[in-house]
Amino acid sequence: MRRSTLKKLLDLDRRWIFLTVLICAIGARFVDFELPVYPKAGVRAMYDKIEEVAAKNGTIIVSMDYDPSSKPELEPLSRALLRHAFSRKVKVIAMTHNPNGQRLAQTVLEETASEFDVKYGDDYVLLGYKAGSGTLVINMGQDFRDAFSKDHAGKDLASFAVTRELTSIAQIDYVISVSASAYWESWMIYGHDRYGFPYGVGVTGVIAPDIFPFLQTGQVTGLVGGLAGAAEYETLIKKPGMAVTGMKPQSAIHMLLVLFVLFGNFVFFYDLVLKRRQEKGHREERRT
Amino acid sequence: MLFFKRQLPLAIAFFFGMVGFFAQYIPHHSFEALYNELISWVRLLYAFALILGTYSLLRLHSKRIERKAPGFGYSLVLWAGFIATFAAGMYNDGRGFLAGQSDSGMLMWIYDYVFKPAGATMFSVLAFFIASAAYRTFRARTTAAGMLLASAIIVMIGRIPIGDMISEHLPILASWLMEVPNAAVKRGIFLGVALGVVATSLRIIFGIERAYLGGD
């Protein structure tokens, strides 16, 4: 292969790369193939924890701390978690730390609740959004009613069976933050570490590596990372949904990225070898 | 006026910093009550910060429009978007701004059909740019870069279902990389950040760090 050809390959117009990614993502949706999804330990730990809460007819908080930009990656997990909780009659208190997340949380909650025989107020409640993040969590631990006296629609929390007896988040059996930014840290530092409730995290694939140290210390009970983690959770509850479907394009794109990296490196080093040979040839020519 | 610009903010930072610090160590109910009160104040400050942030953003874009700076058209779009969203929020589907947020109306329409798709689009575009960057710049020029590249490939394949199909060892290797070398490095980073936060907080409390007071 000539160096000029290699140069062309190295300087390939990025629109060709974009087109390949597009074809790969769309193509994978239409090609019929099955991918095995095996739940990892962190995902199984979250599933087991909810089963444990279900056994004692307990209550969980699902904090959907993401906005529309992370919706494709995190919403499948929110749905799977809520489906699991509602199917096992676990009471759910939903909320968000993200000012742009309330509408998303409300839609997911209402759509998932409609699939089950659950009633607003008796089985689940949406607190909505309040500013404060870490300080809000501290406030919820000190005096829950001071932090949230009403639900998202302005109704008194004392009128709902789920929240009537609630005075502190320390009474909650499991808190899960589905987060696309540092909100998961607020729940851990100002919530779990102060008030001792069990705490699980569902995050985007990019954030997941940050959580491993806390999973190992036991500060986090259950970790679901990215769409792959959500697919594992869907497999555990035996309700394949958007995440399992999304595994095909995601796997295809991951493989494409690996091929791009390998091919890019092959071209780069091959070009380097040719360049050195050329320079050696020039030096010998000059000598002769 | 130096008192209001320098001494008073420094005194406030010192007083509340010390109260916040000692409240963690003095298990007396009066300190606990004071701490609870301060936490409520902080939440109020968040709301004021939102107003201040909005004001700063709009002011910045007004100046760009005034100067007709390159790309000032985007500033016009920002202003138009702000006015439309603000008006829709105040109107609140006919209920007025004092009532609870309506589930329908113009504001929700803007959220569902402008904000949501725009946010999802921004996120999706990332895949295309990552692919381009992976092809063009991810090179094993040094041994360290080579190790990083090999780890990235193992994790990229090992964390998705196709990794199980290729080899049962790939997911195990990917998990090991995440749980051992990655977690070790992350711990170091977290400890460093925490110590940095402590140091910076002490510098602010004792008035050594004054950058937050501004340049005037």
Short mmCIF file of C-alpha atoms in Angstrom, two decimals:
data_model
loop_
_atom_site.label_atom_id
_atom_site.label_comp_id
_atom_site.label_asym_id
_atom_site.label_seq_id
_atom_site.Cartn_x
_atom_site.Cartn_y
_atom_site.Cartn_z
CA MET A 1 0.00 0.00 0.00
CA ARG A 2 1.31 3.48 -0.89
CA ARG A 3 1.81 6.21 1.71
CA SER A 4 -0.52 8.52 -0.15
CA THR A 5 -3.32 5.96 0.19
CA LEU A 6 -2.56 5.60 3.90
CA LYS A 7 -2.61 9.40 4.29
CA LYS A 8 -6.05 9.47 2.68
CA LEU A 9 -7.24 6.78 5.08
CA LEU A 10 -5.82 8.63 8.08
CA ASP A 11 -7.45 11.89 6.99
CA LEU A 12 -10.74 10.20 6.12
CA ASP A 13 -13.60 12.69 5.99
CA ARG A 14 -15.43 12.27 9.27
CA ARG A 15 -18.77 12.26 7.49
CA TRP A 16 -17.93 8.75 6.24
CA ILE A 17 -17.41 7.70 9.86
CA PHE A 18 -20.73 9.30 10.86
CA LEU A 19 -22.48 7.47 8.00
CA THR A 20 -20.98 4.12 9.08
CA VAL A 21 -22.17 4.70 12.67
CA LEU A 22 -25.66 5.59 11.43
CA ILE A 23 -25.92 2.52 9.19
CA CYS A 24 -24.60 0.31 11.99
CA ALA A 25 -27.07 1.68 14.58
CA ILE A 26 -30.11 1.47 12.30
CA GLY A 27 -29.06 -1.85 10.75
CA ALA A 28 -28.69 -3.54 14.14
CA ARG A 29 -32.32 -2.77 14.96
CA PHE A 30 -33.53 -4.65 11.89
CA VAL A 31 -31.19 -7.65 11.90
CA ASP A 32 -32.71 -10.48 13.89
CA PHE A 33 -30.22 -11.85 16.41
CA GLU A 34 -30.32 -12.67 20.09
CA LEU A 35 -27.80 -11.45 22.65
CA PRO A 36 -27.31 -13.20 25.98
CA VAL A 37 -27.77 -10.82 28.95
CA TYR A 38 -26.21 -12.03 32.20
CA PRO A 39 -26.87 -9.87 35.29
CA LYS A 40 -23.74 -8.73 37.11
CA ALA A 41 -23.31 -8.74 40.89
CA GLY A 42 -24.15 -5.03 41.37
CA VAL A 43 -27.40 -5.33 39.41
CA ARG A 44 -28.38 -8.51 41.23
CA ALA A 45 -27.69 -6.77 44.58
CA MET A 46 -30.23 -4.04 43.73
CA TYR A 47 -32.79 -6.64 42.64
CA ASP A 48 -32.27 -8.66 45.84
CA LYS A 49 -32.59 -5.53 47.98
CA ILE A 50 -35.98 -4.68 46.47
CA GLU A 51 -37.08 -8.29 47.02
CA GLU A 52 -36.00 -7.90 50.66
CA VAL A 53 -38.02 -4.67 50.99
CA ALA A 54 -41.00 -6.42 49.38
CA ALA A 55 -40.80 -9.21 51.96
CA LYS A 56 -41.38 -6.70 54.76
CA ASN A 57 -43.92 -4.62 52.82
CA GLY A 58 -41.56 -1.65 52.89
CA THR A 59 -41.09 1.68 51.13
CA ILE A 60 -38.43 2.85 48.70
CA ILE A 61 -37.45 6.24 47.30
CA VAL A 62 -36.67 6.35 43.59
CA SER A 63 -34.95 9.63 42.83
CA MET A 64 -34.92 10.16 39.08
CA ASP A 65 -32.11 12.69 38.95
CA TYR A 66 -31.72 13.10 35.20
CA ASP A 67 -32.94 15.36 32.42
CA PRO A 68 -33.95 14.71 28.80
CA SER A 69 -30.34 14.51 27.58
CA SER A 70 -29.79 11.32 29.63
CA LYS A 71 -33.31 9.96 29.23
CA PRO A 72 -32.46 7.34 26.57
CA GLU A 73 -29.86 5.76 28.83
CA LEU A 74 -31.57 6.05 32.22
CA GLU A 75 -35.30 5.89 31.64
CA PRO A 76 -35.30 2.13 30.87
CA LEU A 77 -33.81 1.55 34.33
CA SER A 78 -36.40 3.78 36.02
CA ARG A 79 -39.15 1.82 34.29
CA ALA A 80 -37.64 -1.55 35.20
CA LEU A 81 -37.20 -0.51 38.86
CA LEU A 82 -40.76 0.78 39.14
CA ARG A 83 -42.15 -2.33 37.41
CA HIS A 84 -40.27 -4.49 39.88
CA ALA A 85 -41.43 -2.45 42.88
CA PHE A 86 -45.10 -2.26 41.79
CA SER A 87 -45.24 -5.95 40.90
CA ARG A 88 -43.99 -6.81 44.40
CA LYS A 89 -46.29 -4.28 46.14
CA VAL A 90 -43.37 -2.16 47.35
CA LYS A 91 -44.46 1.39 48.14
CA VAL A 92 -42.70 4.01 46.05
CA ILE A 93 -41.86 7.65 46.76
CA ALA A 94 -40.57 9.26 43.57
CA MET A 95 -38.75 12.57 43.32
CA THR A 96 -36.00 14.36 41.44
CA HIS A 97 -33.07 16.62 42.27
CA ASN A 98 -32.89 17.76 38.67
CA PRO A 99 -35.00 20.85 37.84
CA ASN A 100 -35.61 19.46 34.35
CA GLY A 101 -36.46 16.00 35.55
CA GLN A 102 -39.91 16.34 37.11
CA ARG A 103 -41.90 15.89 33.91
CA LEU A 104 -39.84 12.81 32.99
CA ALA A 105 -40.29 11.31 36.45
CA GLN A 106 -44.03 11.98 36.36
CA THR A 107 -44.47 10.39 32.91
CA VAL A 108 -42.50 7.27 33.82
CA LEU A 109 -44.30 6.90 37.14
CA GLU A 110 -47.80 7.32 35.68
CA GLU A 111 -47.17 5.04 32.70
CA THR A 112 -45.63 2.29 34.83
CA ALA A 113 -48.29 2.56 37.53
CA SER A 114 -51.04 2.16 34.91
CA GLU A 115 -49.68 -1.35 34.15
CA PHE A 116 -50.35 -2.50 37.73
CA ASP A 117 -53.13 -2.46 40.28
CA VAL A 118 -51.67 0.44 42.28
CA LYS A 119 -53.21 3.69 43.48
CA TYR A 120 -51.69 7.15 43.85
CA GLY A 121 -51.29 8.03 47.50
CA ASP A 122 -51.78 4.47 48.76
CA ASP A 123 -48.98 2.80 46.81
CA TYR A 124 -46.93 5.60 45.34
CA VAL A 125 -46.38 9.35 45.56
CA LEU A 126 -44.50 11.87 43.45
CA LEU A 127 -42.79 14.58 45.49
CA GLY A 128 -41.45 16.38 42.45
CA TYR A 129 -38.47 18.72 42.39
CA LYS A 130 -37.02 20.91 45.11
CA ALA A 131 -33.77 22.85 45.04
CA GLY A 132 -30.97 22.05 47.44
CA SER A 133 -29.52 18.67 46.47
CA GLY A 134 -27.30 17.77 49.47
CA THR A 135 -28.99 20.21 51.85
CA LEU A 136 -32.40 18.93 50.77
CA VAL A 137 -31.29 15.38 51.63
CA ILE A 138 -30.10 16.55 55.09
CA ASN A 139 -33.41 18.33 55.53
CA MET A 140 -35.31 15.18 54.56
CA GLY A 141 -33.39 13.34 57.25
CA GLN A 142 -33.97 15.96 59.95
CA ASP A 143 -37.63 16.59 59.25
CA PHE A 144 -39.20 15.08 56.19
CA ARG A 145 -42.29 17.27 56.34
CA ASP A 146 -40.18 20.40 56.57
CA ALA A 147 -38.42 19.40 53.36
CA PHE A 148 -41.57 18.20 51.60
CA SER A 149 -44.93 19.09 53.08
CA LYS A 150 -46.79 18.63 49.78
CA ASP A 151 -46.53 16.42 46.71
CA HIS A 152 -45.80 17.72 43.20
CA ALA A 153 -49.44 18.74 42.71
CA GLY A 154 -49.64 20.66 45.99
CA LYS A 155 -51.53 18.01 47.98
CA ASP A 156 -50.68 17.53 51.65
CA LEU A 157 -48.41 14.52 52.26
CA ALA A 158 -50.36 13.75 55.46
CA SER A 159 -53.31 12.76 53.28
CA PHE A 160 -51.40 9.90 51.63
CA ALA A 161 -50.96 6.48 53.20
CA VAL A 162 -47.38 6.18 51.83
CA THR A 163 -46.11 9.33 53.53
CA ARG A 164 -48.48 9.77 56.51
CA GLU A 165 -46.15 8.23 59.11
CA LEU A 166 -42.93 9.43 57.51
CA THR A 167 -40.81 11.81 59.60
CA SER A 168 -37.28 11.12 58.29
CA ILE A 169 -35.62 9.38 55.35
CA ALA A 170 -33.95 7.17 57.95
CA GLN A 171 -37.30 5.26 57.95
CA ILE A 172 -37.01 4.46 54.24
CA ASP A 173 -36.02 0.85 53.49
CA TYR A 174 -34.06 1.56 50.33
CA VAL A 175 -33.17 4.72 48.41
CA ILE A 176 -32.19 4.51 44.75
CA SER A 177 -30.78 7.42 42.81
CA VAL A 178 -31.04 7.10 39.02
CA SER A 179 -28.57 9.81 38.21
CA ALA A 180 -26.78 11.39 35.28
CA SER A 181 -24.55 13.72 37.31
CA ALA A 182 -23.23 14.23 40.84
CA TYR A 183 -26.66 13.93 42.50
CA TRP A 184 -25.86 10.31 43.44
CA GLU A 185 -23.04 11.69 45.63
CA SER A 186 -25.45 13.95 47.53
CA TRP A 187 -27.59 10.95 48.45
CA MET A 188 -24.55 9.01 49.64
CA ILE A 189 -22.64 11.72 51.52
CA TYR A 190 -25.57 13.58 53.07
CA GLY A 191 -28.08 10.73 53.14
CA HIS A 192 -26.72 7.22 53.51
CA ASP A 193 -23.65 8.20 55.56
CA ARG A 194 -25.73 10.35 57.97
CA TYR A 195 -29.01 8.49 58.27
CA GLY A 196 -27.90 4.95 57.44
CA PHE A 197 -30.59 3.89 54.97
CA PRO A 198 -29.54 1.29 52.37
CA TYR A 199 -28.63 3.02 49.15
CA GLY A 200 -28.45 1.90 45.52
CA VAL A 201 -27.30 3.75 42.42
CA GLY A 202 -28.27 3.62 38.76
CA VAL A 203 -26.06 5.80 36.59
CA THR A 204 -24.94 6.37 33.03
CA GLY A 205 -22.14 4.15 31.75
CA VAL A 206 -19.67 7.04 31.99
CA ILE A 207 -20.30 7.58 35.72
CA ALA A 208 -20.37 3.88 36.72
CA PRO A 209 -16.56 3.54 37.21
CA ASP A 210 -16.78 6.24 39.94
CA ILE A 211 -19.13 4.07 42.03
CA PHE A 212 -17.03 0.90 42.32
CA PRO A 213 -15.02 2.03 45.38
CA PHE A 214 -18.29 2.72 47.25
CA LEU A 215 -19.80 -0.57 46.16
CA GLN A 216 -16.80 -2.34 47.64
CA THR A 217 -17.02 -0.46 50.96
CA GLY A 218 -20.75 -1.27 51.24
CA GLN A 219 -21.83 2.39 51.13
CA VAL A 220 -23.66 1.51 47.94
CA THR A 221 -25.88 -1.59 47.85
CA GLY A 222 -26.56 -2.24 44.21
CA LEU A 223 -25.14 -0.59 41.11
CA VAL A 224 -26.72 -0.49 37.69
CA GLY A 225 -24.46 1.09 35.09
CA GLY A 226 -25.79 2.42 31.80
CA LEU A 227 -28.14 0.81 29.33
CA ALA A 228 -26.34 -2.54 29.67
CA GLY A 229 -27.10 -2.56 33.41
CA ALA A 230 -30.74 -1.67 32.73
CA ALA A 231 -30.93 -4.59 30.27
CA GLU A 232 -29.59 -6.88 33.00
CA TYR A 233 -32.26 -5.59 35.38
CA GLU A 234 -34.99 -6.13 32.78
CA THR A 235 -33.73 -9.70 32.38
CA LEU A 236 -33.92 -10.24 36.15
CA ILE A 237 -37.54 -9.08 36.36
CA LYS A 238 -38.29 -11.11 33.20
CA LYS A 239 -39.73 -8.10 31.39
CA PRO A 240 -37.46 -7.28 28.46
CA GLY A 241 -38.02 -3.70 27.40
CA MET A 242 -36.25 -0.74 25.86
CA ALA A 243 -32.87 -1.62 27.37
CA VAL A 244 -32.76 -5.20 26.06
CA THR A 245 -33.85 -3.91 22.64
CA GLY A 246 -31.17 -1.23 22.85
CA MET A 247 -28.44 -3.80 23.45
CA LYS A 248 -28.31 -4.72 19.76
CA PRO A 249 -27.42 -1.25 18.42
CA GLN A 250 -25.21 -0.58 21.43
CA SER A 251 -23.26 -3.81 20.94
CA ALA A 252 -22.94 -3.08 17.23
CA ILE A 253 -21.63 0.44 17.88
CA HIS A 254 -19.18 -0.79 20.53
CA MET A 255 -17.80 -3.34 18.08
CA LEU A 256 -17.60 -0.68 15.38
CA LEU A 257 -15.67 1.62 17.75
CA VAL A 258 -13.23 -1.19 18.53
CA LEU A 259 -12.76 -1.82 14.80
CA PHE A 260 -12.21 1.91 14.22
CA VAL A 261 -9.58 2.06 16.97
CA LEU A 262 -7.78 -1.06 15.70
CA PHE A 263 -7.93 0.00 12.07
CA GLY A 264 -6.84 3.55 12.89
CA ASN A 265 -3.83 2.19 14.79
CA PHE A 266 -2.97 -0.29 12.04
CA VAL A 267 -2.99 2.47 9.42
CA PHE A 268 -1.01 4.79 11.71
CA PHE A 269 1.77 2.28 12.44
CA TYR A 270 1.91 0.95 8.88
CA ASP A 271 2.37 4.54 7.72
CA LEU A 272 5.14 4.98 10.30
CA VAL A 273 6.96 1.88 9.04
CA LEU A 274 6.70 3.08 5.44
CA LYS A 275 7.91 6.55 6.46
CA ARG A 276 10.99 5.10 8.19
CA ARG A 277 11.77 2.87 5.20
CA GLN A 278 11.48 5.89 2.92
CA GLU A 279 13.80 7.97 5.11
CA LYS A 280 16.32 5.10 5.29
CA GLY A 281 16.20 4.85 1.48
CA HIS A 282 16.85 8.61 1.13
CA ARG A 283 19.84 8.42 3.52
CA GLU A 284 21.36 5.51 1.59
CA GLU A 285 20.79 7.36 -1.69
CA ARG A 286 22.65 10.40 -0.34
CA ARG A 287 25.54 8.24 0.82
CA THR A 288 25.92 6.60 -2.58
CA MET B 1 -17.56 50.92 51.40
CA LEU B 2 -14.68 48.52 51.85
CA PHE B 3 -16.50 47.22 54.92
CA PHE B 4 -19.43 45.91 52.83
CA LYS B 5 -17.20 44.61 50.07
CA ARG B 6 -14.49 42.94 52.16
CA GLN B 7 -14.84 42.82 55.94
CA LEU B 8 -18.53 41.93 56.16
CA PRO B 9 -18.45 39.01 53.64
CA LEU B 10 -15.28 37.69 55.31
CA ALA B 11 -16.91 37.92 58.75
CA ILE B 12 -20.06 36.16 57.48
CA ALA B 13 -17.98 33.39 55.86
CA PHE B 14 -15.96 32.95 59.08
CA PHE B 15 -18.99 32.91 61.38
CA PHE B 16 -21.16 30.52 59.37
CA GLY B 17 -18.19 28.34 58.45
CA MET B 18 -17.31 27.90 62.12
CA VAL B 19 -20.95 27.30 63.12
CA GLY B 20 -21.28 24.63 60.40
CA PHE B 21 -18.02 23.04 61.51
CA PHE B 22 -18.77 22.94 65.25
CA ALA B 23 -22.35 21.81 64.69
CA GLN B 24 -20.92 18.51 63.45
CA TYR B 25 -19.09 17.93 66.74
CA ILE B 26 -21.33 19.46 69.44
CA PRO B 27 -24.30 17.19 70.12
CA HIS B 28 -26.35 19.90 71.87
CA HIS B 29 -29.97 20.51 70.79
CA SER B 30 -29.45 24.27 70.36
CA PHE B 31 -26.62 23.67 67.91
CA GLU B 32 -28.72 21.08 66.14
CA ALA B 33 -31.61 23.57 65.84
CA LEU B 34 -29.25 26.24 64.51
CA TYR B 35 -27.78 23.80 62.02
CA ASN B 36 -31.28 22.81 60.82
CA GLU B 37 -32.12 26.48 60.36
CA LEU B 38 -28.95 27.08 58.37
CA ILE B 39 -29.74 24.12 56.10
CA SER B 40 -33.10 25.74 55.28
CA TRP B 41 -31.32 29.01 54.51
CA VAL B 42 -28.94 27.23 52.15
CA ARG B 43 -31.90 25.88 50.22
CA LEU B 44 -33.26 29.42 49.91
CA LEU B 45 -29.87 30.58 48.67
CA TYR B 46 -30.09 27.95 45.91
CA ALA B 47 -33.31 29.59 44.68
CA PHE B 48 -31.66 33.05 44.70
CA ALA B 49 -28.64 31.62 42.87
CA LEU B 50 -31.04 30.49 40.13
CA ILE B 51 -32.33 34.06 39.72
CA LEU B 52 -28.79 35.43 39.73
CA GLY B 53 -27.69 32.83 37.17
CA THR B 54 -30.61 33.70 34.87
CA TYR B 55 -29.81 37.41 35.18
CA SER B 56 -26.11 36.86 34.38
CA LEU B 57 -26.90 34.69 31.37
CA LEU B 58 -29.39 37.16 29.92
CA ARG B 59 -27.05 40.10 30.55
CA LEU B 60 -24.19 38.34 28.79
CA HIS B 61 -26.33 37.64 25.73
CA SER B 62 -27.79 41.17 25.72
CA LYS B 63 -24.24 42.52 25.47
CA ARG B 64 -23.48 40.15 22.60
CA ILE B 65 -26.57 41.37 20.74
CA GLU B 66 -25.68 45.03 21.42
CA ARG B 67 -22.13 44.54 20.10
CA LYS B 68 -23.36 42.35 17.24
CA ALA B 69 -20.62 39.92 18.22
CA PRO B 70 -20.00 36.90 15.93
CA GLY B 71 -22.83 34.42 16.46
CA PHE B 72 -25.12 37.00 18.07
CA GLY B 73 -28.02 35.28 16.28
CA TYR B 74 -27.75 32.47 18.84
CA SER B 75 -28.15 35.07 21.59
CA LEU B 76 -31.36 36.26 19.92
CA VAL B 77 -32.61 32.66 19.87
CA LEU B 78 -31.76 32.37 23.58
CA TRP B 79 -33.71 35.54 24.40
CA ALA B 80 -36.67 34.43 22.28
CA GLY B 81 -36.62 31.01 23.95
CA PHE B 82 -36.43 32.59 27.40
CA ILE B 83 -39.31 35.01 26.77
CA ALA B 84 -41.55 32.29 25.29
CA THR B 85 -40.81 29.81 28.10
CA PHE B 86 -41.11 32.44 30.84
CA ALA B 87 -44.44 33.71 29.46
CA ALA B 88 -45.78 30.15 29.15
CA GLY B 89 -44.65 29.41 32.70
CA MET B 90 -46.31 32.53 34.10
CA TYR B 91 -49.54 31.89 32.17
CA ASN B 92 -49.44 28.27 33.47
CA ASP B 93 -52.20 27.06 31.15
CA GLY B 94 -54.55 29.79 32.38
CA ARG B 95 -54.04 29.05 36.09
CA GLY B 96 -51.58 31.85 36.78
CA PHE B 97 -48.13 31.70 38.34
CA LEU B 98 -49.33 31.36 41.94
CA ALA B 99 -51.08 28.04 41.28
CA GLY B 100 -49.25 24.70 41.14
CA GLN B 101 -47.57 23.72 37.90
CA SER B 102 -50.10 22.59 35.29
CA ASP B 103 -49.59 19.22 33.58
CA SER B 104 -50.61 20.63 30.22
CA GLY B 105 -50.42 23.85 28.24
CA MET B 106 -47.72 25.72 26.36
CA LEU B 107 -44.93 25.20 28.91
CA MET B 108 -45.39 21.43 28.84
CA TRP B 109 -45.60 21.56 25.05
CA ILE B 110 -42.25 23.36 24.94
CA TYR B 111 -40.80 20.78 27.34
CA ASP B 112 -42.16 17.75 25.45
CA TYR B 113 -41.58 18.88 21.87
CA VAL B 114 -38.58 21.23 22.07
CA PHE B 115 -36.54 20.62 25.22
CA LYS B 116 -36.80 16.82 25.36
CA PRO B 117 -35.94 16.10 21.70
CA ALA B 118 -33.17 18.72 21.74
CA GLY B 119 -31.61 17.17 24.86
CA ALA B 120 -31.84 13.64 23.45
CA THR B 121 -30.32 14.83 20.18
CA MET B 122 -27.33 16.38 21.93
CA PHE B 123 -26.70 13.09 23.76
CA SER B 124 -27.09 10.96 20.61
CA VAL B 125 -24.67 13.10 18.62
CA LEU B 126 -21.97 12.09 21.11
CA ALA B 127 -21.81 8.57 19.63
CA PHE B 128 -20.86 10.01 16.25
CA PHE B 129 -18.15 12.26 17.67
CA ILE B 130 -16.74 9.48 19.85
CA ALA B 131 -16.52 7.20 16.79
CA SER B 132 -14.70 9.91 14.85
CA ALA B 133 -12.33 10.63 17.74
CA ALA B 134 -11.68 6.92 18.27
CA TYR B 135 -10.60 6.53 14.67
CA ARG B 136 -8.51 9.69 14.42
CA THR B 137 -6.83 10.19 17.77
CA PHE B 138 -6.81 7.05 19.91
CA ARG B 139 -3.25 5.90 19.08
CA ALA B 140 -0.92 3.59 21.01
CA ARG B 141 2.05 5.98 20.62
CA THR B 142 3.58 5.04 23.99
CA THR B 143 3.48 1.98 26.26
CA ALA B 144 1.06 3.74 28.64
CA ALA B 145 -1.22 4.73 25.75
CA GLY B 146 -1.03 1.13 24.50
CA MET B 147 -2.11 -0.18 27.91
CA LEU B 148 -4.95 2.32 28.03
CA LEU B 149 -6.05 1.31 24.55
CA ALA B 150 -5.98 -2.41 25.39
CA SER B 151 -7.96 -1.81 28.61
CA ALA B 152 -10.49 0.33 26.76
CA ILE B 153 -11.07 -2.37 24.16
CA ILE B 154 -11.49 -5.08 26.83
CA VAL B 155 -13.94 -2.96 28.84
CA MET B 156 -15.85 -1.81 25.75
CA ILE B 157 -16.44 -5.39 24.63
CA GLY B 158 -16.59 -6.99 28.07
CA ARG B 159 -19.37 -4.74 29.43
CA ILE B 160 -21.86 -5.53 26.65
CA PRO B 161 -23.70 -8.81 25.96
CA ILE B 162 -21.64 -9.53 22.85
CA GLY B 163 -18.58 -9.91 25.11
CA ASP B 164 -20.13 -13.04 26.61
CA MET B 165 -20.58 -14.45 23.13
CA ILE B 166 -16.95 -13.85 22.16
CA SER B 167 -15.42 -15.34 25.32
CA GLU B 168 -16.66 -16.00 28.85
CA HIS B 169 -13.33 -14.62 30.13
CA LEU B 170 -13.83 -11.15 28.59
CA PRO B 171 -16.54 -9.94 31.03
CA ILE B 172 -14.49 -11.31 33.96
CA LEU B 173 -11.40 -9.43 32.76
CA ALA B 174 -13.47 -6.26 32.17
CA SER B 175 -14.93 -6.51 35.69
CA TRP B 176 -11.46 -7.02 37.16
CA LEU B 177 -10.19 -3.89 35.37
CA MET B 178 -13.12 -1.88 36.74
CA GLU B 179 -13.05 -3.27 40.27
CA VAL B 180 -9.30 -3.38 40.93
CA PRO B 181 -7.06 -0.94 38.99
CA ASN B 182 -9.93 1.50 38.26
CA ALA B 183 -11.27 1.45 41.84
CA ALA B 184 -7.73 1.88 43.25
CA VAL B 185 -7.10 4.97 41.13
CA LYS B 186 -10.56 6.36 41.87
CA ARG B 187 -9.96 5.99 45.62
CA GLY B 188 -6.76 7.99 45.30
CA ILE B 189 -8.52 10.69 43.30
CA PHE B 190 -11.45 10.85 45.75
CA LEU B 191 -9.11 11.15 48.74
CA GLY B 192 -7.14 13.88 47.00
CA VAL B 193 -10.31 15.78 46.10
CA ALA B 194 -11.65 15.45 49.67
CA LEU B 195 -8.42 16.81 51.16
CA GLY B 196 -8.49 19.63 48.60
CA VAL B 197 -12.06 20.50 49.60
CA VAL B 198 -11.05 20.60 53.29
CA ALA B 199 -8.06 22.81 52.52
CA THR B 200 -10.08 25.19 50.32
CA SER B 201 -12.89 25.38 52.89
CA LEU B 202 -10.42 26.29 55.65
CA ARG B 203 -8.83 28.92 53.41
CA ILE B 204 -12.27 30.47 52.76
CA ILE B 205 -13.32 30.32 56.44
CA PHE B 206 -10.11 32.02 57.59
CA GLY B 207 -10.20 34.61 54.80
CA ILE B 208 -7.05 33.43 53.02
CA GLU B 209 -8.93 32.55 49.86
CA ARG B 210 -10.79 35.68 48.71
CA ALA B 211 -11.42 35.03 45.02
CA TYR B 212 -15.17 34.65 45.68
CA LEU B 213 -15.33 38.33 46.72
CA GLY B 214 -14.66 39.41 43.13
CA GLY B 215 -11.98 41.68 41.70
CA ASP B 216 -13.28 45.16 42.65
#
